[in-house]
Amino acid sequence: MNYLKLACFLFIVFLAIPMAPLNACAAVTPTTESTAATSKRAVNKAQAHTSSITIRNYAFVPDTLTVPLGTTVTWQNADESSHTIVDSGKEKAFHSSALDTNESYQFAFNKPGTYHYFCSVHPHMLGTIIVTTGQ
Amino acid sequence: MDNHDTHELPRPEALGLGTKISRRDALKCSIWAGTGVMWALVGGIPRAFAATADGTLQAIKAGASAFSFVQISDSHIGFNKPANPEPEKYLQLAIDRIHAMPERPSLVLHTGDITHLSKSQQFDTAAQILKGVGAPIFYVPGEHDTLDEGGGKAYLDHYGKNTKGNGWYSFDQNGVHFIALVNVFNFEAGHEARLGVDQLKWLADDLIAVSNSTPIVVFTHIPLWSIYKAWGWGTEDGDVAIQLLRRFGSVTILHGHIHQVIQKVEGNITFHTARGTSFPQPEPGKGPSPGPMLVPAEQLRSYLGLTSIRRVSGGHTLALTEQTLA
C-alpha cells in the first residue's frame, strides 16, 4: 500500500510540475491533458505579448514597434521632462495622462492596424505601433 | 467694438493701478495719435500730450507717469529633478529682484509654464508665491500648464476668467497695447505649436482699433517664430500673427519656453525669449534633447533670470534689460 501511495504521489507531482507555472489550481487538481495544453498555450501567448518603449531624450525608443495582436505595450518615461502618449488618429484609441520621470503607461492593442502616436506637449515626438495578426 | 469695450479682465483700474484707460480711451488716443501726439519729458519722465481741436495740448491720462514692467517665465513649480530641486526658491528670488528695482514696475507678465505638471497644488503654490509680487500679474499658459486631465481646464479655472477662447486677451496700459496669445492647446502630431484660426481672427479684430503709433507688446509662451523646429521651438501659424503686427511702429514680442535669451529684430518688431526662474535648457540643437540642463549648483543662478521692459524716453520703442538671478 505504501508503494501504491508513493506511486500516486509521484504521479501527481509529475503532472503538477509542468503545470505549476501555469495555474496554481492545476497543480493540486489533476486535469485532462487537453485542458492543460490549452492553458499552456494561453500563457505562452501572454508572455510573448508584452513589449516596452522607453521615452528618452524627447524620443520614443524604438520609434516604430511591430507587435502581434493582443500585445500590451508599456511606455516608460526616462526623461526629466514629462511626456504624454496620444494616438494621432481620429479615434484616439489611447491617451495617457502626463508621465513624470519613471512613470509608465500601458495599453493593450486588441485591434490590428498601424497606430501613429505622439507626445501631445512635444508634438515633434512621434512613434508608430504596428499590430499584426500573424502568429 | 462693443465687445472690446466690455473686455473686463485686463482693465487696469480693476486691478488697483493708478491710471485708468479703457478700451474707449485707447481708441481716443489712437485718434489723437493720428492727428498729433507729443511725447515730452516731464521731470525726466516721458509724457504724452494730445493736440485738441483748438490746437492746445492736453495731457493724456495714460501717459501720466514713467512706465516699466517685468517679464518672468517658466517657474515650473513642482519640478523636483537635479537640474533644480527647488524652483520655488528661485521664483521667490526673482520676486525679491523685482522688489529691489529702483523703479517699481507697473505690472508683471508671466509667459507660461507656471507649474510643471498642472497639478492643483502646484497652481496653488505658485499663486501663493506670486502674490508677493505686489503688482498685477498677467499670465499666458505654457504647455506644462495644460497637462491636467481637462487639457488646460485647471489653468483656465485659475487664470481664464474673462479671457477669450483658450485664455487670450488684450489690454491697454500707459498707452501700450498688450496682447496675450495662447499657443499651447490643440497640439497635433508632427506640427509646431499653433495659435489657431479663432485666435488669429480675434487678433486681427483686436488690432483694428489700435493706431500704428501705439507701442504693442505681445506675450506668449512658445516663440512665434521658428527658432528650432526639431525641438518644437516655434509656432506654425506665428507668421500670420507677425504679418498682422507689421504695420505698427513699435512691436515687442515676449516669449518663454526655451529658458534662455534669444533676440532678433525684424523691422519694427523685436522678438525676445526670456530666461526661466527654474532650470536652464541647452542652446538650440546643442544637446540630445531640449530637456533640463544640469549645471554646477553654484552656476544655476546665472542661468535664471527676468526681463525688465521700460519705455524709452520720448519714443515709442521699449528698452529691454536682462537680469540674471546671480
Short mmCIF file of N, CA and C in Angstrom, two decimals, chain A residues 56-59 79-84 86-89 92 95-103 116-126, chain B residues 78-83 116-117 119 143-144 146-147 149 187-193 229-232 257 279 281 288-294:
data_model
loop_
_atom_site.label_atom_id
_atom_site.label_comp_id
_atom_site.label_asym_id
_atom_site.label_seq_id
_atom_site.Cartn_x
_atom_site.Cartn_y
_atom_site.Cartn_z
N ARG A 56 13.13 58.63 -24.00
CA ARG A 56 14.43 59.16 -23.60
C ARG A 56 14.85 60.27 -24.56
N ASN A 57 15.36 61.35 -24.00
CA ASN A 57 15.80 62.48 -24.82
C ASN A 57 14.73 62.92 -25.82
N TYR A 58 13.53 63.08 -25.31
CA TYR A 58 12.41 63.56 -26.13
C TYR A 58 12.20 62.69 -27.37
N ALA A 59 12.33 61.37 -27.18
CA ALA A 59 12.08 60.46 -28.30
C ALA A 59 11.54 59.14 -27.76
N ASP A 79 12.87 60.42 -19.09
CA ASP A 79 13.31 61.82 -19.20
C ASP A 79 13.00 62.58 -17.91
N GLU A 80 13.71 63.69 -17.72
CA GLU A 80 13.37 64.58 -16.61
C GLU A 80 12.11 65.38 -16.93
N SER A 81 11.80 65.48 -18.21
CA SER A 81 10.59 66.19 -18.63
C SER A 81 9.40 65.25 -18.61
N SER A 82 8.23 65.82 -18.49
CA SER A 82 7.03 64.99 -18.55
C SER A 82 6.59 64.85 -20.01
N HIS A 83 6.00 63.73 -20.31
CA HIS A 83 5.54 63.46 -21.67
C HIS A 83 4.19 62.77 -21.64
N THR A 84 3.52 62.77 -22.77
CA THR A 84 2.27 62.02 -22.90
C THR A 84 2.37 61.09 -24.10
N VAL A 86 -0.20 59.88 -27.00
CA VAL A 86 -1.54 60.14 -27.53
C VAL A 86 -1.65 59.62 -28.96
N ASP A 87 -2.66 58.82 -29.20
CA ASP A 87 -2.97 58.32 -30.54
C ASP A 87 -3.23 59.52 -31.45
N SER A 88 -2.52 59.57 -32.59
CA SER A 88 -2.71 60.69 -33.52
C SER A 88 -3.97 60.52 -34.36
N GLY A 89 -4.50 59.31 -34.39
CA GLY A 89 -5.66 59.03 -35.25
C GLY A 89 -6.93 59.68 -34.72
N LYS A 92 -8.52 58.27 -31.51
CA LYS A 92 -7.83 58.47 -30.23
C LYS A 92 -7.99 57.23 -29.34
N HIS A 95 -4.70 57.42 -24.86
CA HIS A 95 -4.35 58.78 -24.47
C HIS A 95 -3.90 58.73 -23.01
N SER A 96 -2.61 58.85 -22.79
CA SER A 96 -2.13 58.78 -21.41
C SER A 96 -2.27 60.16 -20.76
N SER A 97 -2.19 60.17 -19.45
CA SER A 97 -2.03 61.46 -18.76
C SER A 97 -0.53 61.79 -18.81
N ALA A 98 -0.14 62.92 -18.24
CA ALA A 98 1.27 63.31 -18.29
C ALA A 98 2.09 62.37 -17.41
N LEU A 99 3.16 61.81 -17.99
CA LEU A 99 4.03 60.92 -17.23
C LEU A 99 5.22 61.70 -16.71
N ASP A 100 5.40 61.67 -15.42
CA ASP A 100 6.60 62.27 -14.84
C ASP A 100 7.74 61.24 -14.97
N THR A 101 8.92 61.62 -14.54
CA THR A 101 10.07 60.72 -14.64
C THR A 101 9.76 59.37 -13.99
N ASN A 102 10.10 58.31 -14.72
CA ASN A 102 9.94 56.92 -14.26
C ASN A 102 8.48 56.45 -14.19
N GLU A 103 7.56 57.28 -14.55
CA GLU A 103 6.18 56.81 -14.59
C GLU A 103 5.95 56.08 -15.93
N HIS A 116 -0.33 55.53 -35.25
CA HIS A 116 0.64 56.61 -35.10
C HIS A 116 0.30 57.36 -33.82
N TYR A 117 1.31 57.69 -33.07
CA TYR A 117 1.05 58.43 -31.84
C TYR A 117 2.11 59.50 -31.63
N PHE A 118 1.89 60.37 -30.68
CA PHE A 118 2.83 61.46 -30.40
C PHE A 118 2.71 61.90 -28.96
N CYS A 119 3.65 62.75 -28.56
CA CYS A 119 3.57 63.37 -27.23
C CYS A 119 2.82 64.68 -27.43
N SER A 120 1.69 64.82 -26.75
CA SER A 120 0.83 65.96 -27.04
C SER A 120 1.39 67.29 -26.54
N VAL A 121 2.46 67.25 -25.75
CA VAL A 121 3.08 68.51 -25.35
C VAL A 121 4.39 68.77 -26.10
N HIS A 122 4.93 67.75 -26.74
CA HIS A 122 6.13 67.92 -27.58
C HIS A 122 5.82 67.22 -28.90
N PRO A 123 5.00 67.87 -29.74
CA PRO A 123 4.42 67.16 -30.88
C PRO A 123 5.42 66.75 -31.96
N HIS A 124 6.71 67.13 -31.75
CA HIS A 124 7.72 66.60 -32.68
C HIS A 124 8.13 65.18 -32.29
N MET A 125 7.68 64.71 -31.12
CA MET A 125 7.97 63.34 -30.69
C MET A 125 6.92 62.40 -31.28
N LEU A 126 7.37 61.57 -32.23
CA LEU A 126 6.44 60.71 -32.96
C LEU A 126 6.79 59.24 -32.78
N GLY B 78 6.86 72.72 -8.84
CA GLY B 78 6.61 71.29 -8.75
C GLY B 78 7.73 70.47 -9.36
N PHE B 79 8.57 71.09 -10.17
CA PHE B 79 9.74 70.39 -10.72
C PHE B 79 10.65 70.02 -9.55
N ASN B 80 11.19 68.80 -9.57
CA ASN B 80 12.00 68.38 -8.42
C ASN B 80 13.21 67.55 -8.83
N LYS B 81 13.69 67.76 -10.04
CA LYS B 81 14.80 66.97 -10.55
C LYS B 81 16.13 67.69 -10.30
N PRO B 82 17.26 66.96 -10.52
CA PRO B 82 18.57 67.53 -10.18
C PRO B 82 18.86 68.90 -10.83
N ALA B 83 18.28 69.18 -11.99
CA ALA B 83 18.56 70.46 -12.65
C ALA B 83 18.13 71.65 -11.79
N HIS B 116 4.79 72.75 -13.22
CA HIS B 116 5.48 71.73 -14.02
C HIS B 116 4.50 70.69 -14.58
N LEU B 117 3.51 70.31 -13.75
CA LEU B 117 2.60 69.25 -14.19
C LEU B 117 1.12 69.63 -14.08
N LYS B 119 -0.66 70.46 -11.73
CA LYS B 119 -1.40 69.92 -10.58
C LYS B 119 -1.96 71.07 -9.76
N GLU B 143 2.87 74.89 -22.08
CA GLU B 143 2.35 73.53 -22.30
C GLU B 143 2.36 72.72 -21.01
N HIS B 144 3.19 73.12 -20.06
CA HIS B 144 3.18 72.42 -18.77
C HIS B 144 1.99 72.81 -17.90
N THR B 146 -1.04 72.84 -19.15
CA THR B 146 -2.24 72.25 -19.75
C THR B 146 -2.15 70.72 -19.73
N LEU B 147 -1.42 70.20 -18.72
CA LEU B 147 -1.21 68.74 -18.64
C LEU B 147 -2.27 68.04 -17.80
N GLU B 149 -5.96 66.54 -16.60
CA GLU B 149 -6.91 65.67 -17.33
C GLU B 149 -7.84 66.50 -18.22
N PHE B 187 -2.32 70.68 -29.73
CA PHE B 187 -1.12 70.25 -30.45
C PHE B 187 -1.47 69.09 -31.38
N GLU B 188 -0.81 69.08 -32.54
CA GLU B 188 -1.02 67.97 -33.46
C GLU B 188 0.29 67.32 -33.80
N ALA B 189 0.24 66.00 -33.99
CA ALA B 189 1.45 65.22 -34.23
C ALA B 189 2.26 65.80 -35.38
N GLY B 190 3.54 65.99 -35.12
CA GLY B 190 4.45 66.43 -36.17
C GLY B 190 4.35 67.90 -36.52
N HIS B 191 3.50 68.63 -35.80
CA HIS B 191 3.34 70.05 -36.09
C HIS B 191 3.87 70.89 -34.93
N GLU B 192 4.35 72.08 -35.28
CA GLU B 192 4.72 73.02 -34.23
C GLU B 192 3.44 73.52 -33.55
N ALA B 193 3.66 74.32 -32.51
CA ALA B 193 2.51 74.90 -31.79
C ALA B 193 1.67 75.73 -32.75
N LYS B 229 13.03 73.99 -35.18
CA LYS B 229 11.87 73.15 -35.46
C LYS B 229 11.99 71.74 -34.88
N ALA B 230 13.20 71.19 -34.94
CA ALA B 230 13.39 69.81 -34.48
C ALA B 230 13.02 69.63 -33.01
N TRP B 231 13.07 70.72 -32.27
CA TRP B 231 12.70 70.65 -30.86
C TRP B 231 11.32 71.29 -30.60
N GLY B 232 10.65 71.62 -31.66
CA GLY B 232 9.32 72.22 -31.50
C GLY B 232 9.36 73.63 -30.94
N HIS B 257 9.44 79.56 -22.69
CA HIS B 257 9.54 78.21 -23.25
C HIS B 257 10.95 77.66 -23.38
N PHE B 279 15.03 76.15 -14.43
CA PHE B 279 16.25 75.42 -14.84
C PHE B 279 16.63 75.85 -16.25
N GLN B 281 17.92 75.33 -20.22
CA GLN B 281 17.83 74.35 -21.29
C GLN B 281 18.96 74.64 -22.28
N PRO B 288 21.34 66.37 -26.74
CA PRO B 288 20.50 65.32 -27.31
C PRO B 288 19.02 65.68 -27.29
N SER B 289 18.61 66.61 -26.44
CA SER B 289 17.20 66.97 -26.34
C SER B 289 17.09 68.35 -25.70
N PRO B 290 15.89 68.94 -25.78
CA PRO B 290 15.72 70.24 -25.13
C PRO B 290 15.45 70.14 -23.63
N GLY B 291 15.66 68.98 -23.05
CA GLY B 291 15.35 68.77 -21.63
C GLY B 291 16.18 69.62 -20.69
N PRO B 292 15.82 69.60 -19.39
CA PRO B 292 16.53 70.41 -18.40
C PRO B 292 18.04 70.15 -18.44
N MET B 293 18.81 71.23 -18.36
CA MET B 293 20.27 71.13 -18.45
C MET B 293 20.85 71.24 -17.04
N LEU B 294 21.62 70.24 -16.67
CA LEU B 294 22.23 70.24 -15.35
C LEU B 294 23.51 71.07 -15.40
#
